[in-house]
Coordinates of N, CA and C in Angstrom, one line a residue:
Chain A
X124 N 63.0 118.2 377.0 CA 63.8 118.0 378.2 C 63.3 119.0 379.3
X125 N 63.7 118.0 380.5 CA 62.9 119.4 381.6 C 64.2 119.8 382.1
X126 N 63.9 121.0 382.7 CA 65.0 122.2 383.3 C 64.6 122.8 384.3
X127 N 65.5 123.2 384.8 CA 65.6 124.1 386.3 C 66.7 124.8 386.3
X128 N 66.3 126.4 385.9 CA 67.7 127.4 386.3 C 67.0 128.2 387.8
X129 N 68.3 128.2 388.0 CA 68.4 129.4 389.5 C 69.4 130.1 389.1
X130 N 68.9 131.5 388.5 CA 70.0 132.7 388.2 C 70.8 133.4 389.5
X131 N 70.5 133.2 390.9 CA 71.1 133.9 391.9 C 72.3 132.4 392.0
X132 N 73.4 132.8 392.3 CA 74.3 131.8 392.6 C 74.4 131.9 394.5
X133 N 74.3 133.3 394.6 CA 74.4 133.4 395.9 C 73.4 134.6 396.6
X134 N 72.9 134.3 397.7 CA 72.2 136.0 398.1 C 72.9 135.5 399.9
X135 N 72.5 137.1 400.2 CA 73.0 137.4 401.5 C 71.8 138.7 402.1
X136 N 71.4 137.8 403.3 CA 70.4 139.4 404.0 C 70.7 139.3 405.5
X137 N 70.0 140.2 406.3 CA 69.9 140.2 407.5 C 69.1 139.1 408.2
X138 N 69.0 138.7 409.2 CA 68.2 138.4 410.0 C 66.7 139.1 410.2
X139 N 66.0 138.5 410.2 CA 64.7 139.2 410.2 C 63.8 139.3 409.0
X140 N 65.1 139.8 407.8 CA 64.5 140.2 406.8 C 63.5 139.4 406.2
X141 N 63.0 139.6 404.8 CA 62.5 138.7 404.0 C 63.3 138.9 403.0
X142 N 63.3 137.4 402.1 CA 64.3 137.2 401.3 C 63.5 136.3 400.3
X143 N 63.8 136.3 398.6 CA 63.1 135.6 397.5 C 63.9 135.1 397.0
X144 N 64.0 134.0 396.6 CA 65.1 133.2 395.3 C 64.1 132.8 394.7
X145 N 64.8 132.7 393.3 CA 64.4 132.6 392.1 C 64.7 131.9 391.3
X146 N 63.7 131.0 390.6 CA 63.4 129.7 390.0 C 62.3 129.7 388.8
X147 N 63.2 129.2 387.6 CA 62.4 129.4 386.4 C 63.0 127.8 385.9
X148 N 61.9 127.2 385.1 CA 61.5 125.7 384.7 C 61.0 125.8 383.0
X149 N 61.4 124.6 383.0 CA 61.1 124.2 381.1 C 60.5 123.1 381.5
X150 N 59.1 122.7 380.8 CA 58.7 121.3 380.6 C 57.9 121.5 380.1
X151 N 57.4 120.3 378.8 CA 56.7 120.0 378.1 C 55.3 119.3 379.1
X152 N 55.9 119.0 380.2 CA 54.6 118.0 380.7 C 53.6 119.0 381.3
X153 N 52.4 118.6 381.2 CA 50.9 119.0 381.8 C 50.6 119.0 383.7
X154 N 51.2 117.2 384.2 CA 51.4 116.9 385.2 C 52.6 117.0 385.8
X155 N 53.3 117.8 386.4 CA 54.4 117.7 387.2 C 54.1 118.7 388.7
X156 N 55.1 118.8 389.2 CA 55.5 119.3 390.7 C 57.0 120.1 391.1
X157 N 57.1 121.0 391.5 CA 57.9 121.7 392.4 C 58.3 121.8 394.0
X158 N 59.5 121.7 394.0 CA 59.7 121.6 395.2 C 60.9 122.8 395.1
X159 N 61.1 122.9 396.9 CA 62.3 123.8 396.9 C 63.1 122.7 398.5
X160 N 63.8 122.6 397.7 CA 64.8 121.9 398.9 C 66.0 122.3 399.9
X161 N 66.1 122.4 400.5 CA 67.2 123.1 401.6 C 67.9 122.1 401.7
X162 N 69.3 122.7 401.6 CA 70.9 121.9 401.9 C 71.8 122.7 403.0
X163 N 71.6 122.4 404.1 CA 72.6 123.3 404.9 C 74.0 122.3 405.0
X164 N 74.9 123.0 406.1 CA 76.0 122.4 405.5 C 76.3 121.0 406.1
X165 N 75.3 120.6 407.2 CA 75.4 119.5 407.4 C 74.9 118.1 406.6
X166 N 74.6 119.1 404.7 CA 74.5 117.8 403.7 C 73.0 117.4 403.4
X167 N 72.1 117.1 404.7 CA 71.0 117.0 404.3 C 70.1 117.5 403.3
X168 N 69.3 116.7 402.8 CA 68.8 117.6 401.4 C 67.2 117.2 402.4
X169 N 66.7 119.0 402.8 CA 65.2 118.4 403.3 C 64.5 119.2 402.4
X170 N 63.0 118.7 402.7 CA 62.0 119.5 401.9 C 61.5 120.7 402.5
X171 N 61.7 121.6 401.9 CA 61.1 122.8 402.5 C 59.3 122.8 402.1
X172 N 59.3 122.8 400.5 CA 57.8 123.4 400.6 C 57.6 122.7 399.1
X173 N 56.3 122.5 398.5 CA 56.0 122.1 397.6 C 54.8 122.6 396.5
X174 N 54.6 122.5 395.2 CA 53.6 122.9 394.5 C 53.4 121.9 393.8
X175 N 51.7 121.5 393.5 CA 51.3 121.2 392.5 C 51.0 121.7 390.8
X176 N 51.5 121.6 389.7 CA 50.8 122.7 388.9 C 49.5 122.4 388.5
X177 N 48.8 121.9 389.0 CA 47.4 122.1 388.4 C 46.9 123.4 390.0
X178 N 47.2 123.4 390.6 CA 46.4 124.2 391.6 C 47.6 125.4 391.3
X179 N 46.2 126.6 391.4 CA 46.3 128.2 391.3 C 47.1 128.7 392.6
X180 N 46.4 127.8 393.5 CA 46.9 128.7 394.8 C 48.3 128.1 395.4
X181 N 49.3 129.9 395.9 CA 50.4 129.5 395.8 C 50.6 128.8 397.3
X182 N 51.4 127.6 397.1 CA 51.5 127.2 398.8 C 52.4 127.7 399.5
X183 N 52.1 127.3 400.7 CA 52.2 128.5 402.1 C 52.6 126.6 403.3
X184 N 53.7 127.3 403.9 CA 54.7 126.4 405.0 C 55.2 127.4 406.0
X185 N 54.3 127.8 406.7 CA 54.9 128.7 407.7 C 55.7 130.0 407.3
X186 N 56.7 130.2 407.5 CA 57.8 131.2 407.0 C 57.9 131.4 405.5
X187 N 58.1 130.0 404.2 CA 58.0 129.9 403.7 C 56.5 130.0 403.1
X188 N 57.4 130.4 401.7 CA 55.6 130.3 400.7 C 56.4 130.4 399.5
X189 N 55.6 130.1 397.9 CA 56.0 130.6 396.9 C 55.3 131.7 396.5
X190 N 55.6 131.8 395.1 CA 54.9 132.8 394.1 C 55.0 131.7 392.9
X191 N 53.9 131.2 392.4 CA 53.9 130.4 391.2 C 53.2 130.7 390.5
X192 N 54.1 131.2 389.3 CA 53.3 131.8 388.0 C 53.4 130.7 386.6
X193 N 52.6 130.0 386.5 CA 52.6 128.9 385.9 C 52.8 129.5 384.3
X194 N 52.2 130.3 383.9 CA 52.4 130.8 382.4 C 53.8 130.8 382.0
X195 N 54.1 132.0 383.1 CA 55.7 132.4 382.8 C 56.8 131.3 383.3
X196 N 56.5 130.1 383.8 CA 56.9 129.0 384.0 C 58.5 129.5 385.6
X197 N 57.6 130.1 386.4 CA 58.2 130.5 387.6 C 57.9 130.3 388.6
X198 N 59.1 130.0 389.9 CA 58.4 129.3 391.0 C 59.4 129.9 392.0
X199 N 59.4 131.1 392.5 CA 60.0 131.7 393.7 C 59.5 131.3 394.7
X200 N 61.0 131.3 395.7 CA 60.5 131.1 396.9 C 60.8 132.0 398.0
X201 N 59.5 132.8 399.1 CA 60.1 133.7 399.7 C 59.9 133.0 401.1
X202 N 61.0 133.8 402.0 CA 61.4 133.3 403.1 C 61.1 134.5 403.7
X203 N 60.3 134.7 405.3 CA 59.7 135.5 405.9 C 60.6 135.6 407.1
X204 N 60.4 136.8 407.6 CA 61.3 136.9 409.2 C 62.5 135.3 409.1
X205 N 63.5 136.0 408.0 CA 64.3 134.6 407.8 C 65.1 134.8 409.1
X206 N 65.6 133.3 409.6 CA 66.8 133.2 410.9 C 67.9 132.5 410.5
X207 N 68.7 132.6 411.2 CA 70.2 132.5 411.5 C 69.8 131.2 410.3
X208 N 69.2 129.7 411.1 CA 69.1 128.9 411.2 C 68.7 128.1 409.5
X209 N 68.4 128.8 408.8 CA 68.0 129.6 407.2 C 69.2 129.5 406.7
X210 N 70.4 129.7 407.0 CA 71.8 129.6 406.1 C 71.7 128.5 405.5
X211 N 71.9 128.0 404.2 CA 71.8 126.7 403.4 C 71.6 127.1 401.9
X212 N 71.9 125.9 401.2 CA 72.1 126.0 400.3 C 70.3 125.7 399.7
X213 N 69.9 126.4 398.5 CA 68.5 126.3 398.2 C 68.2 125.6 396.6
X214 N 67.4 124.3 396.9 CA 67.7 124.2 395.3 C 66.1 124.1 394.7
X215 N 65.7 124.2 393.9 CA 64.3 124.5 392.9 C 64.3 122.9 392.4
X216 N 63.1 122.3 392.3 CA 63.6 120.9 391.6 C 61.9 120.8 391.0
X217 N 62.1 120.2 389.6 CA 61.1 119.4 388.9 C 60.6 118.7 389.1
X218 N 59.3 117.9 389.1 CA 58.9 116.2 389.0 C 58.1 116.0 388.4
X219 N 58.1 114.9 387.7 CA 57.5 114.4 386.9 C 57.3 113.5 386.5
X220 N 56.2 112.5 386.1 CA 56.6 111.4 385.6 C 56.4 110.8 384.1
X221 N 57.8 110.1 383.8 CA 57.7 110.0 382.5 C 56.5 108.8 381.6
X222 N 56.4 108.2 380.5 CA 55.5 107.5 380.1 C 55.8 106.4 381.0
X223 N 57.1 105.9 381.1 CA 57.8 104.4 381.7 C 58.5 104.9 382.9
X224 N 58.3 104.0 384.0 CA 59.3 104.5 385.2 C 58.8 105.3 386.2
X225 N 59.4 105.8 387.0 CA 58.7 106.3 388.0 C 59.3 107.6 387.8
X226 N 58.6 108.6 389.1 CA 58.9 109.6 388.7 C 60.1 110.8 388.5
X227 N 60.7 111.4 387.6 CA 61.7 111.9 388.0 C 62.0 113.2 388.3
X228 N 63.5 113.5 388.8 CA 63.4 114.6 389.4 C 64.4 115.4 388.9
X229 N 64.9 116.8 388.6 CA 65.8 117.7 388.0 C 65.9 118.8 389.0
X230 N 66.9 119.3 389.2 CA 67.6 120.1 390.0 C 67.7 121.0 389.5
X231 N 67.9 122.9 390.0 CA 68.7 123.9 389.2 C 69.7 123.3 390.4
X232 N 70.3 124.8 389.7 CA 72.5 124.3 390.4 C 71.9 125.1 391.7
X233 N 71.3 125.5 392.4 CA 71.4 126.3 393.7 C 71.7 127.8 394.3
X234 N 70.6 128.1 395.3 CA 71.6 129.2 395.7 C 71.9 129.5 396.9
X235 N 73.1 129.7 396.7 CA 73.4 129.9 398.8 C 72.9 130.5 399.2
X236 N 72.2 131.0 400.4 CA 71.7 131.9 401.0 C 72.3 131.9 402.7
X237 N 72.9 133.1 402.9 CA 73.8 133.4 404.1 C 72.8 133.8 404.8
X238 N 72.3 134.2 406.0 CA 71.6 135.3 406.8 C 72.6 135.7 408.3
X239 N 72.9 136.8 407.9 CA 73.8 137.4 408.6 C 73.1 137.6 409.9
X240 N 73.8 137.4 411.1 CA 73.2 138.7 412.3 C 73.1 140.0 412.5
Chain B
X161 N 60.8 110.1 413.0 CA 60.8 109.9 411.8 C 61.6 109.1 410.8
X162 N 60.9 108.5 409.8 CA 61.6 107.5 408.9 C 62.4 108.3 408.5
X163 N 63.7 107.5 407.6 CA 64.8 108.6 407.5 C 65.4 107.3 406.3
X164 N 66.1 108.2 405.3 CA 67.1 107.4 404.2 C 68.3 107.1 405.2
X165 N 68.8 105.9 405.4 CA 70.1 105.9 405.8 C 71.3 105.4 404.9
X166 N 72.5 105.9 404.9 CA 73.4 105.8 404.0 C 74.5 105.4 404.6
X167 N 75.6 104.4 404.2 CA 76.3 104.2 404.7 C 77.5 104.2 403.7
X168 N 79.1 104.3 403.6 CA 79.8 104.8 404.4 C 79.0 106.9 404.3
X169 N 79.3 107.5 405.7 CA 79.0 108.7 406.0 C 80.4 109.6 404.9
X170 N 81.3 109.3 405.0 CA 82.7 109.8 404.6 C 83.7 108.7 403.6
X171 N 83.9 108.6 402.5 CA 85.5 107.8 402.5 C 86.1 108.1 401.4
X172 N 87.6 107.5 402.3 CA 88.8 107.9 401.3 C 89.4 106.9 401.0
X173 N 89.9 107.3 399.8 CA 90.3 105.7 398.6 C 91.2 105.7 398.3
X174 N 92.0 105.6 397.9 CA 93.1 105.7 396.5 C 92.6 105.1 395.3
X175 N 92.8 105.8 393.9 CA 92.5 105.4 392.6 C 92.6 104.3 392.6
X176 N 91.4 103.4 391.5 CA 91.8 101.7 391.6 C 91.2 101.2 392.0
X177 N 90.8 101.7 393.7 CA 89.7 100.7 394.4 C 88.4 100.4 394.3
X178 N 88.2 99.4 394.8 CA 86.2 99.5 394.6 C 85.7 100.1 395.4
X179 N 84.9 100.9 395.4 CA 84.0 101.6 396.2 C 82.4 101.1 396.0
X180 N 82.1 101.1 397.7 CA 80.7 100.6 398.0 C 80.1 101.4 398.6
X181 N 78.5 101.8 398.5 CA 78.0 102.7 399.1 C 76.7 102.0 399.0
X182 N 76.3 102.0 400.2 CA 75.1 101.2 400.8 C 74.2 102.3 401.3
X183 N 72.7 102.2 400.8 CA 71.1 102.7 400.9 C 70.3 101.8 401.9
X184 N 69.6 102.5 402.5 CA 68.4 101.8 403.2 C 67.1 102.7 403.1
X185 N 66.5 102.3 402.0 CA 65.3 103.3 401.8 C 64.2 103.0 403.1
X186 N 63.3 104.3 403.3 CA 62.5 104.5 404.3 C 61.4 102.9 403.3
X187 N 61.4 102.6 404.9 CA 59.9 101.1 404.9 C 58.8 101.5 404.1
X188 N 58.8 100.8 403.2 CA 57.6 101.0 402.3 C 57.5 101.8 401.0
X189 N 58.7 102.3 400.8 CA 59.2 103.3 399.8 C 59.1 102.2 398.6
X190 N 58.9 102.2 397.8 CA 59.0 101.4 396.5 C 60.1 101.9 395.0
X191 N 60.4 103.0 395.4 CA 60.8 103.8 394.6 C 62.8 103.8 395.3
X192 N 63.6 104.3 394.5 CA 65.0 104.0 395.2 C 66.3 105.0 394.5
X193 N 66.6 106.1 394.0 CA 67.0 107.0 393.5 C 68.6 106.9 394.1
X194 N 69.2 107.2 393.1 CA 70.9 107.7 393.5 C 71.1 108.6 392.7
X195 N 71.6 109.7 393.6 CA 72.2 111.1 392.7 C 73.9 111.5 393.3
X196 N 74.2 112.1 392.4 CA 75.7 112.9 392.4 C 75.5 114.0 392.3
X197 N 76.6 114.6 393.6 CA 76.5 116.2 393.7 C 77.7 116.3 393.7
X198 N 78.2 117.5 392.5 CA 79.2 117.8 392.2 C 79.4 119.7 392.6
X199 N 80.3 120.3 392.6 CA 80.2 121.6 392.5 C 79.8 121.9 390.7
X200 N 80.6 121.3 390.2 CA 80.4 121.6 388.9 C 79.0 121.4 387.8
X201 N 78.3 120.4 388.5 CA 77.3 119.4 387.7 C 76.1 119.7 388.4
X202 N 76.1 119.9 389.7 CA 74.9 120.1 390.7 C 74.8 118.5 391.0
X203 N 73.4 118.4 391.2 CA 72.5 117.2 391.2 C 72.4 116.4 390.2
X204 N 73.2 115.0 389.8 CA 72.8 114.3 388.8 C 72.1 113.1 389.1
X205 N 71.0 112.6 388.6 CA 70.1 111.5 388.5 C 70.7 110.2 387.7
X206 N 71.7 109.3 388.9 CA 72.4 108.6 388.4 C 71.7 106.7 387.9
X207 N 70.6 106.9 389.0 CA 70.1 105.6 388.4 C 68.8 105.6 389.4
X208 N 67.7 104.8 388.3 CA 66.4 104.7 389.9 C 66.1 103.2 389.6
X209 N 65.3 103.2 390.7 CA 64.8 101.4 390.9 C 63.3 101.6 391.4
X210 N 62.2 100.5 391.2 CA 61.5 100.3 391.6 C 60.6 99.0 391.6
X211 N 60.5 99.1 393.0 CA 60.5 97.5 393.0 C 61.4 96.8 393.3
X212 N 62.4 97.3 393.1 CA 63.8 96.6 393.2 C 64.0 96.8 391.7
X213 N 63.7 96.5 390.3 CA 64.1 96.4 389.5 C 64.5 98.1 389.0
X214 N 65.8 98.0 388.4 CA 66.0 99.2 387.9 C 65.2 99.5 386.6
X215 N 65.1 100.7 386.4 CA 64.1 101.5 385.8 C 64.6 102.4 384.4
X216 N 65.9 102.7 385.2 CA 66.8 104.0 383.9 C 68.0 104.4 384.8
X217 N 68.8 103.6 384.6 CA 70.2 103.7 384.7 C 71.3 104.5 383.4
X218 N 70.8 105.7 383.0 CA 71.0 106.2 381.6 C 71.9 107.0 382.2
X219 N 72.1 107.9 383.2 CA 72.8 109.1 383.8 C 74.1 108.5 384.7
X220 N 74.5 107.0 384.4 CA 75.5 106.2 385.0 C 76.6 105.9 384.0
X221 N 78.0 105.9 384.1 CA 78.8 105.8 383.5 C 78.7 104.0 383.6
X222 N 78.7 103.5 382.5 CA 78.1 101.7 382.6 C 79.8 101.0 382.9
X223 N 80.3 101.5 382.3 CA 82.1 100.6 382.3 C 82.2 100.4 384.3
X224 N 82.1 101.4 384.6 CA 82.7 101.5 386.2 C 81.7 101.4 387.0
X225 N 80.5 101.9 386.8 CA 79.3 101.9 388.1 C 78.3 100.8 387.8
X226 N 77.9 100.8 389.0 CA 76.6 99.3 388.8 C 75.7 100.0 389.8
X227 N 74.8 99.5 390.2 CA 73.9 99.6 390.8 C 72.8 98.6 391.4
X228 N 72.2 98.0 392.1 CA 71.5 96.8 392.7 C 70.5 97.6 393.8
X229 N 69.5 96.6 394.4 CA 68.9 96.4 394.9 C 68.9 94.8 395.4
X230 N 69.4 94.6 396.2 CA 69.4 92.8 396.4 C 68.2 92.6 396.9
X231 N 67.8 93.6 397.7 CA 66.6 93.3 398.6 C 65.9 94.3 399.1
X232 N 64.5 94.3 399.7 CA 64.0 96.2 399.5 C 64.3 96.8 400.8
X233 N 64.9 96.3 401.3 CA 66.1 97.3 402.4 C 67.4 97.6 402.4
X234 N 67.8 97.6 401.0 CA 69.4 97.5 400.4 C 68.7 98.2 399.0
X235 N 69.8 99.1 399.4 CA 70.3 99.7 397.7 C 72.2 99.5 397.9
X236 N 72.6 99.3 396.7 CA 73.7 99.2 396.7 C 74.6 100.4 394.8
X237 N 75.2 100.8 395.3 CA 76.0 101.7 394.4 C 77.4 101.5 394.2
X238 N 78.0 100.7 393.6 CA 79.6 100.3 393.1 C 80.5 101.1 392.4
X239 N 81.5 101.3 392.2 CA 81.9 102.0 391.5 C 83.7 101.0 391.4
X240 N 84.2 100.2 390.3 CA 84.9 100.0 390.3 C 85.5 99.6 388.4
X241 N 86.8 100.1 388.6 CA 88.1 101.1 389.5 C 87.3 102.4 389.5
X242 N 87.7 102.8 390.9 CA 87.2 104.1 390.9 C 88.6 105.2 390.7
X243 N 87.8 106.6 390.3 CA 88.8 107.5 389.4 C 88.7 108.9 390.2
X244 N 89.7 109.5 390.3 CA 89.4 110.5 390.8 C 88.2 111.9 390.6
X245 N 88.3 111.7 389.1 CA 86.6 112.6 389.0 C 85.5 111.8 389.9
X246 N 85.5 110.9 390.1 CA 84.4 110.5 390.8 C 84.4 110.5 392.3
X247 N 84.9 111.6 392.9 CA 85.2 112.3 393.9 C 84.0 113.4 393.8
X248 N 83.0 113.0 394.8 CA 81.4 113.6 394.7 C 80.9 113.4 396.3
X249 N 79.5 113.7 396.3 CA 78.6 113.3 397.3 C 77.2 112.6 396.5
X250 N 77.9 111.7 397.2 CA 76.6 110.8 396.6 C 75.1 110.5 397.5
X251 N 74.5 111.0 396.6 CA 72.6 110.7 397.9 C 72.2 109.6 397.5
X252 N 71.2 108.8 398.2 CA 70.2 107.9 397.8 C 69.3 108.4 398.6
X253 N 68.2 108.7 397.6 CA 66.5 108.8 397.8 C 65.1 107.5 397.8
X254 N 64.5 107.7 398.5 CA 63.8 107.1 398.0 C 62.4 107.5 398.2
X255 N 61.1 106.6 397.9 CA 59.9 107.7 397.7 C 58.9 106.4 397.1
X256 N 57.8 107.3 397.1 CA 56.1 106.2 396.4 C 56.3 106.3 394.9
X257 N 56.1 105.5 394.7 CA 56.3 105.8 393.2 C 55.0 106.1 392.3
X258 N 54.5 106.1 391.6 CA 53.6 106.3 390.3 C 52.4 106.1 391.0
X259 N 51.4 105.7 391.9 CA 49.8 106.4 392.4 C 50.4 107.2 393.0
X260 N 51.5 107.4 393.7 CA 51.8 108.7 394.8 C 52.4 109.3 393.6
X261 N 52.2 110.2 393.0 CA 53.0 110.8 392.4 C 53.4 111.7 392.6
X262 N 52.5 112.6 394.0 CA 53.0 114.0 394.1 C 53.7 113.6 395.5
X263 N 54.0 112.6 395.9 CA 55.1 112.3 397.0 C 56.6 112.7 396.8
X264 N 57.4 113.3 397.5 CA 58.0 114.1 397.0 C 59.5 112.9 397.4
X265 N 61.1 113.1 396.7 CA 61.2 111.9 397.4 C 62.3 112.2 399.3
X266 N 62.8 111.4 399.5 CA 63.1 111.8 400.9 C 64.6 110.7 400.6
X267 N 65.6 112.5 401.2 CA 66.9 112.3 401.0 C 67.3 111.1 402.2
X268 N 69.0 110.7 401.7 CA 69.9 110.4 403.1 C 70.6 111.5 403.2
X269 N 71.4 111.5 404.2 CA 73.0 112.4 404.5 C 73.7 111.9 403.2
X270 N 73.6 111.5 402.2 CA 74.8 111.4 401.1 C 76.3 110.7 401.7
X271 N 77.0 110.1 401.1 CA 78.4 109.5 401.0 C 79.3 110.7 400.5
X272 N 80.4 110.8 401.6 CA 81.1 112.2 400.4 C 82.2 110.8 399.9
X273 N 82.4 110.9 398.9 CA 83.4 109.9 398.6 C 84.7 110.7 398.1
X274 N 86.0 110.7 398.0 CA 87.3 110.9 397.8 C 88.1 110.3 397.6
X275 N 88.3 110.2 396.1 CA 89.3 109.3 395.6 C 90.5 109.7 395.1
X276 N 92.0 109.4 395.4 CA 92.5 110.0 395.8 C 94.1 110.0 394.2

């Protein structure tokens, strides 16, 4: 079965700062993908940023980038000169696709991230 | 930008009733996902379609929920009688399915539903 934990339930920083959440994954499969999704409180679930696991190199979205350590089966995400606008809920998610079907997707539970002024 | 739309945005029920919640996947999506967000559960993968035809409807409670596609600008999500646990936010996604595989899928605003 595939998995997605997020051990931070919540983090909180300044404005400006840089800030990391943390995402660790289970899967048996060779072919899958990572995403990190933003939930602010207006509900929307958008895409922030994405990885392939066959490529080494970790991707880069402006502000955003990860750290993907495919061994250790980890996929942090840091957030650069984070803003106000950054408050949202952060979720880590799997993909993959199974023998039959299309592809699917698994969630960790999230972590809030506040950024204070 | 193409965008999932969902309809009802908000509603409230009283136990008993049927509840409808209507999808409009982005044009050309083939793929058609419904999840449930709970505080408790997170994100659950309640049923997908492709094609219109459903795919794995395994993460749906079968007695009360249904699921359709009548047509590939309609997703439809039922729930009757509805019960107070099933007081959630409901999304529909949709996305490319299987040559696109690293297409990621693309949310609505979600239905908060509240049953009462």
């Amino acid at each position: 079965a595939q998995t997605v934990t997020q051990s931070q339930p919540e983090m909180s920083v300044q404005e400006a700062e840089t800030v990391t959440l943390s995402c660790t994954y289970d899967t048996s499969e060779n072919n899958y993908y990572l995403f990190w999704y933003k939930q602010p409180p207006s509900r929307q679930m958008i895409l922030v940023i994405r990885q392939e696991a066959y490529k080494q190199q970790n991707a880069t979205e402006n502000r955003f980038s990860v750290n993907f350590q495919k061994a250790a089966k980890s996929f942090s995400l840091k957030i650069s000169d984070s803003q106000l606008g950054d408050t949202a809920m952060y979720f880590c998610a799997l993909m993959w696709k199974p023998l039959q079907g299309a592809q699917k997707l698994v969630f960790g539970q999230g972590t809030r991230l506040t950024i204070n002024p | 930008d193409a965008r999932v739309t969902q309809t009802p945005r908000h509603k409230v029920t009283e136990m008993g009733q049927e509840v409808t919640m209507r999808c409009q996947p982005i044009l050309g999506h083939n793929t058609v996902f419904w999840y449930r967000q709970t505080m408790m559960q997170g994100l659950e993968l309640l049923a997908y379609f492709r094609n219109r035809a459903p795919l794995d409807d395994s993460g749906m409670p079968k007695d009360r929920f249904s699921a359709e596609m009548p047509d590939a600008t309609l997703a439809t999500l039922k729930i009757q009688p509805s019960e107070p646990r099933d007081s959630a936010v409901y999304f529909c996604a949709s996305g490319l399915g299987l040559s696109q595989s690293n297409q990621p899928q693309h949310f609505g605003d979600g239905t908060r539903l509240s049953i009462l």
